[in-house]
Amino acid sequence: MPKIAFHFNAPDKLAYACRLLRKATAGGVRLVVTAPTDELVRLDTLLWTFSQTDFIAHARAPGHSDMLQASPVVLAETSAAADLAHREVLLNLGGHMPAGFEAFERVIEVVSLDEEDRQLARVRWKHYQGLGYDIQRHDLNLKS
């Protein structure tokens, strides 16, 4: 049963995701990131450019299995894809329940300040709760 965490009040979801990915991969964690296609394209670009001194190795799924296996971060439209090389952490930047989340050890949901995004997060929260998951809440406003 995966551990579920919601990170609320991210002023910029993609910038926050870059920082989170940098920290996680520095600690040896392997992640799958799910989001709509347009956000994955923007995140892919940001992972190359968000820092002049850092690079976060990543690959897009679907892709060559060797590349997906070697990459600490895999960007995928769905986490249910059978060809995903690892199932350690799922980072969901999308607005809907990530299919196949049960196969991961941890799920992190990032929620922006946008009201629609917050409403969709409440639906996901209730869904996880209804399935019996304990949920950790991280308010990013309290950390700044």
mmCIF file with all atom_site columns, C-alpha atoms in Angstrom:
data_model
loop_
_atom_site.group_PDB
_atom_site.id
_atom_site.type_symbol
_atom_site.label_atom_id
_atom_site.label_alt_id
_atom_site.label_comp_id
_atom_site.label_asym_id
_atom_site.label_entity_id
_atom_site.label_seq_id
_atom_site.pdbx_PDB_ins_code
_atom_site.Cartn_x
_atom_site.Cartn_y
_atom_site.Cartn_z
_atom_site.occupancy
_atom_site.B_iso_or_equiv
_atom_site.pdbx_formal_charge
_atom_site.auth_seq_id
_atom_site.auth_comp_id
_atom_site.auth_asym_id
_atom_site.auth_atom_id
_atom_site.pdbx_PDB_model_num
ATOM 1   C CA . MET A 1 1   ? 0.000   0.000  0.000   1.00 0.00 ? 1   MET A CA 1
ATOM 2   C CA . PRO A 1 2   ? 1.659   3.249  -1.074  1.00 0.00 ? 2   PRO A CA 1
ATOM 3   C CA . LYS A 1 3   ? 2.199   6.195  1.232   1.00 0.00 ? 3   LYS A CA 1
ATOM 4   C CA . ILE A 1 4   ? 0.246   9.207  -0.059  1.00 0.00 ? 4   ILE A CA 1
ATOM 5   C CA . ALA A 1 5   ? 1.326   12.838 0.441   1.00 0.00 ? 5   ALA A CA 1
ATOM 6   C CA . PHE A 1 6   ? -0.249  16.047 -0.814  1.00 0.00 ? 6   PHE A CA 1
ATOM 7   C CA . HIS A 1 7   ? 1.957   19.127 -1.200  1.00 0.00 ? 7   HIS A CA 1
ATOM 8   C CA . PHE A 1 8   ? -0.459  22.080 -1.197  1.00 0.00 ? 8   PHE A CA 1
ATOM 9   C CA . ASN A 1 9   ? -0.068  25.738 -2.197  1.00 0.00 ? 9   ASN A CA 1
ATOM 10  C CA . ALA A 1 10  ? 2.697   25.409 -4.770  1.00 0.00 ? 10  ALA A CA 1
ATOM 11  C CA . PRO A 1 11  ? 2.913   28.849 -6.430  1.00 0.00 ? 11  PRO A CA 1
ATOM 12  C CA . ASP A 1 12  ? 4.405   27.206 -9.544  1.00 0.00 ? 12  ASP A CA 1
ATOM 13  C CA . LYS A 1 13  ? 3.829   23.446 -9.805  1.00 0.00 ? 13  LYS A CA 1
ATOM 14  C CA . LEU A 1 14  ? 6.528   22.826 -12.380 1.00 0.00 ? 14  LEU A CA 1
ATOM 15  C CA . ALA A 1 15  ? 9.205   24.865 -10.589 1.00 0.00 ? 15  ALA A CA 1
ATOM 16  C CA . TYR A 1 16  ? 8.331   23.069 -7.364  1.00 0.00 ? 16  TYR A CA 1
ATOM 17  C CA . ALA A 1 17  ? 8.497   19.732 -9.182  1.00 0.00 ? 17  ALA A CA 1
ATOM 18  C CA . CYS A 1 18  ? 11.998  20.578 -10.453 1.00 0.00 ? 18  CYS A CA 1
ATOM 19  C CA . ARG A 1 19  ? 13.219  21.326 -6.931  1.00 0.00 ? 19  ARG A CA 1
ATOM 20  C CA . LEU A 1 20  ? 11.567  18.192 -5.550  1.00 0.00 ? 20  LEU A CA 1
ATOM 21  C CA . LEU A 1 21  ? 13.049  16.047 -8.329  1.00 0.00 ? 21  LEU A CA 1
ATOM 22  C CA . ARG A 1 22  ? 16.509  17.525 -7.754  1.00 0.00 ? 22  ARG A CA 1
ATOM 23  C CA . LYS A 1 23  ? 16.347  16.734 -4.048  1.00 0.00 ? 23  LYS A CA 1
ATOM 24  C CA . ALA A 1 24  ? 14.904  13.239 -4.543  1.00 0.00 ? 24  ALA A CA 1
ATOM 25  C CA . THR A 1 25  ? 17.348  12.164 -7.240  1.00 0.00 ? 25  THR A CA 1
ATOM 26  C CA . ALA A 1 26  ? 20.279  13.518 -5.213  1.00 0.00 ? 26  ALA A CA 1
ATOM 27  C CA . GLY A 1 27  ? 19.174  11.054 -2.551  1.00 0.00 ? 27  GLY A CA 1
ATOM 28  C CA . GLY A 1 28  ? 19.052  8.180  -5.037  1.00 0.00 ? 28  GLY A CA 1
ATOM 29  C CA . VAL A 1 29  ? 15.268  8.107  -5.385  1.00 0.00 ? 29  VAL A CA 1
ATOM 30  C CA . ARG A 1 30  ? 13.755  7.078  -8.730  1.00 0.00 ? 30  ARG A CA 1
ATOM 31  C CA . LEU A 1 31  ? 10.496  8.736  -9.788  1.00 0.00 ? 31  LEU A CA 1
ATOM 32  C CA . VAL A 1 32  ? 7.781   8.642  -12.386 1.00 0.00 ? 32  VAL A CA 1
ATOM 33  C CA . VAL A 1 33  ? 6.102   12.003 -13.088 1.00 0.00 ? 33  VAL A CA 1
ATOM 34  C CA . THR A 1 34  ? 2.602   12.080 -14.529 1.00 0.00 ? 34  THR A CA 1
ATOM 35  C CA . ALA A 1 35  ? 0.929   15.141 -16.006 1.00 0.00 ? 35  ALA A CA 1
ATOM 36  C CA . PRO A 1 36  ? -0.979  16.184 -19.108 1.00 0.00 ? 36  PRO A CA 1
ATOM 37  C CA . THR A 1 37  ? 1.132   16.209 -22.285 1.00 0.00 ? 37  THR A CA 1
ATOM 38  C CA . ASP A 1 38  ? 1.562   20.004 -22.420 1.00 0.00 ? 38  ASP A CA 1
ATOM 39  C CA . GLU A 1 39  ? 2.828   20.116 -18.835 1.00 0.00 ? 39  GLU A CA 1
ATOM 40  C CA . LEU A 1 40  ? 5.227   17.226 -19.478 1.00 0.00 ? 40  LEU A CA 1
ATOM 41  C CA . VAL A 1 41  ? 6.665   19.123 -22.451 1.00 0.00 ? 41  VAL A CA 1
ATOM 42  C CA . ARG A 1 42  ? 7.170   22.221 -20.274 1.00 0.00 ? 42  ARG A CA 1
ATOM 43  C CA . LEU A 1 43  ? 8.655   20.148 -17.441 1.00 0.00 ? 43  LEU A CA 1
ATOM 44  C CA . ASP A 1 44  ? 11.010  18.416 -19.874 1.00 0.00 ? 44  ASP A CA 1
ATOM 45  C CA . THR A 1 45  ? 12.333  21.832 -20.941 1.00 0.00 ? 45  THR A CA 1
ATOM 46  C CA . LEU A 1 46  ? 12.553  23.084 -17.345 1.00 0.00 ? 46  LEU A CA 1
ATOM 47  C CA . LEU A 1 47  ? 14.576  20.075 -16.254 1.00 0.00 ? 47  LEU A CA 1
ATOM 48  C CA . TRP A 1 48  ? 17.235  21.202 -18.756 1.00 0.00 ? 48  TRP A CA 1
ATOM 49  C CA . THR A 1 49  ? 17.096  24.913 -17.904 1.00 0.00 ? 49  THR A CA 1
ATOM 50  C CA . PHE A 1 50  ? 15.873  25.573 -14.330 1.00 0.00 ? 50  PHE A CA 1
ATOM 51  C CA . SER A 1 51  ? 19.403  25.698 -12.939 1.00 0.00 ? 51  SER A CA 1
ATOM 52  C CA . GLN A 1 52  ? 22.740  26.565 -14.508 1.00 0.00 ? 52  GLN A CA 1
ATOM 53  C CA . THR A 1 53  ? 24.541  24.072 -12.275 1.00 0.00 ? 53  THR A CA 1
ATOM 54  C CA . ASP A 1 54  ? 22.099  21.164 -12.074 1.00 0.00 ? 54  ASP A CA 1
ATOM 55  C CA . PHE A 1 55  ? 20.826  18.671 -14.583 1.00 0.00 ? 55  PHE A CA 1
ATOM 56  C CA . ILE A 1 56  ? 18.224  16.069 -13.763 1.00 0.00 ? 56  ILE A CA 1
ATOM 57  C CA . ALA A 1 57  ? 18.545  13.050 -16.020 1.00 0.00 ? 57  ALA A CA 1
ATOM 58  C CA . HIS A 1 58  ? 15.149  12.035 -17.330 1.00 0.00 ? 58  HIS A CA 1
ATOM 59  C CA . ALA A 1 59  ? 13.403  10.201 -20.142 1.00 0.00 ? 59  ALA A CA 1
ATOM 60  C CA . ARG A 1 60  ? 9.957   10.325 -21.726 1.00 0.00 ? 60  ARG A CA 1
ATOM 61  C CA . ALA A 1 61  ? 7.692   7.293  -21.787 1.00 0.00 ? 61  ALA A CA 1
ATOM 62  C CA . PRO A 1 62  ? 6.986   5.507  -23.949 1.00 0.00 ? 62  PRO A CA 1
ATOM 63  C CA . GLY A 1 63  ? 10.577  5.088  -24.887 1.00 0.00 ? 63  GLY A CA 1
ATOM 64  C CA . HIS A 1 64  ? 13.398  2.628  -25.283 1.00 0.00 ? 64  HIS A CA 1
ATOM 65  C CA . SER A 1 65  ? 13.367  0.277  -22.286 1.00 0.00 ? 65  SER A CA 1
ATOM 66  C CA . ASP A 1 66  ? 17.117  0.681  -21.633 1.00 0.00 ? 66  ASP A CA 1
ATOM 67  C CA . MET A 1 67  ? 16.733  4.471  -21.496 1.00 0.00 ? 67  MET A CA 1
ATOM 68  C CA . LEU A 1 68  ? 13.724  4.248  -19.173 1.00 0.00 ? 68  LEU A CA 1
ATOM 69  C CA . GLN A 1 69  ? 15.571  1.829  -16.906 1.00 0.00 ? 69  GLN A CA 1
ATOM 70  C CA . ALA A 1 70  ? 18.663  4.048  -16.696 1.00 0.00 ? 70  ALA A CA 1
ATOM 71  C CA . SER A 1 71  ? 16.804  7.305  -16.044 1.00 0.00 ? 71  SER A CA 1
ATOM 72  C CA . PRO A 1 72  ? 16.103  8.277  -12.439 1.00 0.00 ? 72  PRO A CA 1
ATOM 73  C CA . VAL A 1 73  ? 13.104  10.318 -13.631 1.00 0.00 ? 73  VAL A CA 1
ATOM 74  C CA . VAL A 1 74  ? 10.562  9.127  -16.174 1.00 0.00 ? 74  VAL A CA 1
ATOM 75  C CA . LEU A 1 75  ? 7.975   11.548 -17.563 1.00 0.00 ? 75  LEU A CA 1
ATOM 76  C CA . ALA A 1 76  ? 4.774   9.726  -18.506 1.00 0.00 ? 76  ALA A CA 1
ATOM 77  C CA . GLU A 1 77  ? 1.206   10.645 -19.351 1.00 0.00 ? 77  GLU A CA 1
ATOM 78  C CA . THR A 1 78  ? 0.025   7.637  -17.351 1.00 0.00 ? 78  THR A CA 1
ATOM 79  C CA . SER A 1 79  ? 1.572   5.740  -14.480 1.00 0.00 ? 79  SER A CA 1
ATOM 80  C CA . ALA A 1 80  ? -0.213  2.557  -15.522 1.00 0.00 ? 80  ALA A CA 1
ATOM 81  C CA . ALA A 1 81  ? 2.109   1.920  -18.474 1.00 0.00 ? 81  ALA A CA 1
ATOM 82  C CA . ALA A 1 82  ? 3.609   -1.549 -18.297 1.00 0.00 ? 82  ALA A CA 1
ATOM 83  C CA . ASP A 1 83  ? 6.978   -0.362 -19.658 1.00 0.00 ? 83  ASP A CA 1
ATOM 84  C CA . LEU A 1 84  ? 7.764   1.945  -16.717 1.00 0.00 ? 84  LEU A CA 1
ATOM 85  C CA . ALA A 1 85  ? 11.057  0.762  -15.314 1.00 0.00 ? 85  ALA A CA 1
ATOM 86  C CA . HIS A 1 86  ? 10.572  1.624  -11.668 1.00 0.00 ? 86  HIS A CA 1
ATOM 87  C CA . ARG A 1 87  ? 7.775   2.042  -9.157  1.00 0.00 ? 87  ARG A CA 1
ATOM 88  C CA . GLU A 1 88  ? 9.441   3.782  -6.225  1.00 0.00 ? 88  GLU A CA 1
ATOM 89  C CA . VAL A 1 89  ? 7.778   7.233  -6.243  1.00 0.00 ? 89  VAL A CA 1
ATOM 90  C CA . LEU A 1 90  ? 4.965   8.609  -8.374  1.00 0.00 ? 90  LEU A CA 1
ATOM 91  C CA . LEU A 1 91  ? 4.805   12.403 -8.628  1.00 0.00 ? 91  LEU A CA 1
ATOM 92  C CA . ASN A 1 92  ? 1.382   13.422 -9.940  1.00 0.00 ? 92  ASN A CA 1
ATOM 93  C CA . LEU A 1 93  ? 1.120   16.918 -11.408 1.00 0.00 ? 93  LEU A CA 1
ATOM 94  C CA . GLY A 1 94  ? -2.170  16.173 -13.165 1.00 0.00 ? 94  GLY A CA 1
ATOM 95  C CA . GLY A 1 95  ? -5.682  16.897 -12.000 1.00 0.00 ? 95  GLY A CA 1
ATOM 96  C CA . HIS A 1 96  ? -7.021  13.361 -11.964 1.00 0.00 ? 96  HIS A CA 1
ATOM 97  C CA . MET A 1 97  ? -6.348  10.127 -10.112 1.00 0.00 ? 97  MET A CA 1
ATOM 98  C CA . PRO A 1 98  ? -3.204  8.570  -11.545 1.00 0.00 ? 98  PRO A CA 1
ATOM 99  C CA . ALA A 1 99  ? -4.041  5.146  -12.972 1.00 0.00 ? 99  ALA A CA 1
ATOM 100 C CA . GLY A 1 100 ? -1.927  2.407  -11.463 1.00 0.00 ? 100 GLY A CA 1
ATOM 101 C CA . PHE A 1 101 ? -0.825  4.443  -8.431  1.00 0.00 ? 101 PHE A CA 1
ATOM 102 C CA . GLU A 1 102 ? -1.216  1.322  -6.275  1.00 0.00 ? 102 GLU A CA 1
ATOM 103 C CA . ALA A 1 103 ? 1.938   -0.171 -7.808  1.00 0.00 ? 103 ALA A CA 1
ATOM 104 C CA . PHE A 1 104 ? 4.160   2.567  -6.297  1.00 0.00 ? 104 PHE A CA 1
ATOM 105 C CA . GLU A 1 105 ? 5.744   2.756  -2.849  1.00 0.00 ? 105 GLU A CA 1
ATOM 106 C CA . ARG A 1 106 ? 4.899   6.455  -2.519  1.00 0.00 ? 106 ARG A CA 1
ATOM 107 C CA . VAL A 1 107 ? 2.621   8.919  -4.278  1.00 0.00 ? 107 VAL A CA 1
ATOM 108 C CA . ILE A 1 108 ? 3.153   12.675 -4.112  1.00 0.00 ? 108 ILE A CA 1
ATOM 109 C CA . GLU A 1 109 ? 0.369   14.954 -5.318  1.00 0.00 ? 109 GLU A CA 1
ATOM 110 C CA . VAL A 1 110 ? 1.381   18.567 -6.024  1.00 0.00 ? 110 VAL A CA 1
ATOM 111 C CA . VAL A 1 111 ? -1.417  21.129 -5.790  1.00 0.00 ? 111 VAL A CA 1
ATOM 112 C CA . SER A 1 112 ? -1.135  24.743 -6.939  1.00 0.00 ? 112 SER A CA 1
ATOM 113 C CA . LEU A 1 113 ? -2.916  27.862 -5.701  1.00 0.00 ? 113 LEU A CA 1
ATOM 114 C CA . ASP A 1 114 ? -5.360  27.655 -8.611  1.00 0.00 ? 114 ASP A CA 1
ATOM 115 C CA . GLU A 1 115 ? -8.917  27.059 -7.346  1.00 0.00 ? 115 GLU A CA 1
ATOM 116 C CA . GLU A 1 116 ? -9.765  24.465 -10.010 1.00 0.00 ? 116 GLU A CA 1
ATOM 117 C CA . ASP A 1 117 ? -6.583  22.545 -9.203  1.00 0.00 ? 117 ASP A CA 1
ATOM 118 C CA . ARG A 1 118 ? -7.485  22.687 -5.495  1.00 0.00 ? 118 ARG A CA 1
ATOM 119 C CA . GLN A 1 119 ? -10.991 21.354 -6.179  1.00 0.00 ? 119 GLN A CA 1
ATOM 120 C CA . LEU A 1 120 ? -9.608  18.455 -8.228  1.00 0.00 ? 120 LEU A CA 1
ATOM 121 C CA . ALA A 1 121 ? -7.132  17.718 -5.410  1.00 0.00 ? 121 ALA A CA 1
ATOM 122 C CA . ARG A 1 122 ? -9.999  17.526 -2.912  1.00 0.00 ? 122 ARG A CA 1
ATOM 123 C CA . VAL A 1 123 ? -11.658 14.892 -5.109  1.00 0.00 ? 123 VAL A CA 1
ATOM 124 C CA . ARG A 1 124 ? -8.417  12.871 -5.244  1.00 0.00 ? 124 ARG A CA 1
ATOM 125 C CA . TRP A 1 125 ? -7.939  13.254 -1.475  1.00 0.00 ? 125 TRP A CA 1
ATOM 126 C CA . LYS A 1 126 ? -11.457 11.890 -0.830  1.00 0.00 ? 126 LYS A CA 1
ATOM 127 C CA . HIS A 1 127 ? -10.827 9.030  -3.251  1.00 0.00 ? 127 HIS A CA 1
ATOM 128 C CA . TYR A 1 128 ? -7.606  8.018  -1.489  1.00 0.00 ? 128 TYR A CA 1
ATOM 129 C CA . GLN A 1 129 ? -9.337  8.353  1.888   1.00 0.00 ? 129 GLN A CA 1
ATOM 130 C CA . GLY A 1 130 ? -12.230 6.217  0.668   1.00 0.00 ? 130 GLY A CA 1
ATOM 131 C CA . LEU A 1 131 ? -9.743  3.508  -0.239  1.00 0.00 ? 131 LEU A CA 1
ATOM 132 C CA . GLY A 1 132 ? -8.376  3.569  3.318   1.00 0.00 ? 132 GLY A CA 1
ATOM 133 C CA . TYR A 1 133 ? -5.115  5.442  2.761   1.00 0.00 ? 133 TYR A CA 1
ATOM 134 C CA . ASP A 1 134 ? -3.600  7.655  5.443   1.00 0.00 ? 134 ASP A CA 1
ATOM 135 C CA . ILE A 1 135 ? -2.624  10.923 3.797   1.00 0.00 ? 135 ILE A CA 1
ATOM 136 C CA . GLN A 1 136 ? 0.187   13.275 4.767   1.00 0.00 ? 136 GLN A CA 1
ATOM 137 C CA . ARG A 1 137 ? -0.488  16.966 4.185   1.00 0.00 ? 137 ARG A CA 1
ATOM 138 C CA . HIS A 1 138 ? 2.371   19.391 3.466   1.00 0.00 ? 138 HIS A CA 1
ATOM 139 C CA . ASP A 1 139 ? 1.366   23.051 3.309   1.00 0.00 ? 139 ASP A CA 1
ATOM 140 C CA . LEU A 1 140 ? 4.046   24.805 1.281   1.00 0.00 ? 140 LEU A CA 1
ATOM 141 C CA . ASN A 1 141 ? 2.850   28.225 2.507   1.00 0.00 ? 141 ASN A CA 1
ATOM 142 C CA . LEU A 1 142 ? 3.991   27.296 6.006   1.00 0.00 ? 142 LEU A CA 1
ATOM 143 C CA . LYS A 1 143 ? 7.503   26.504 4.729   1.00 0.00 ? 143 LYS A CA 1
ATOM 144 C CA . SER A 1 144 ? 8.195   29.873 3.142   1.00 0.00 ? 144 SER A CA 1
#
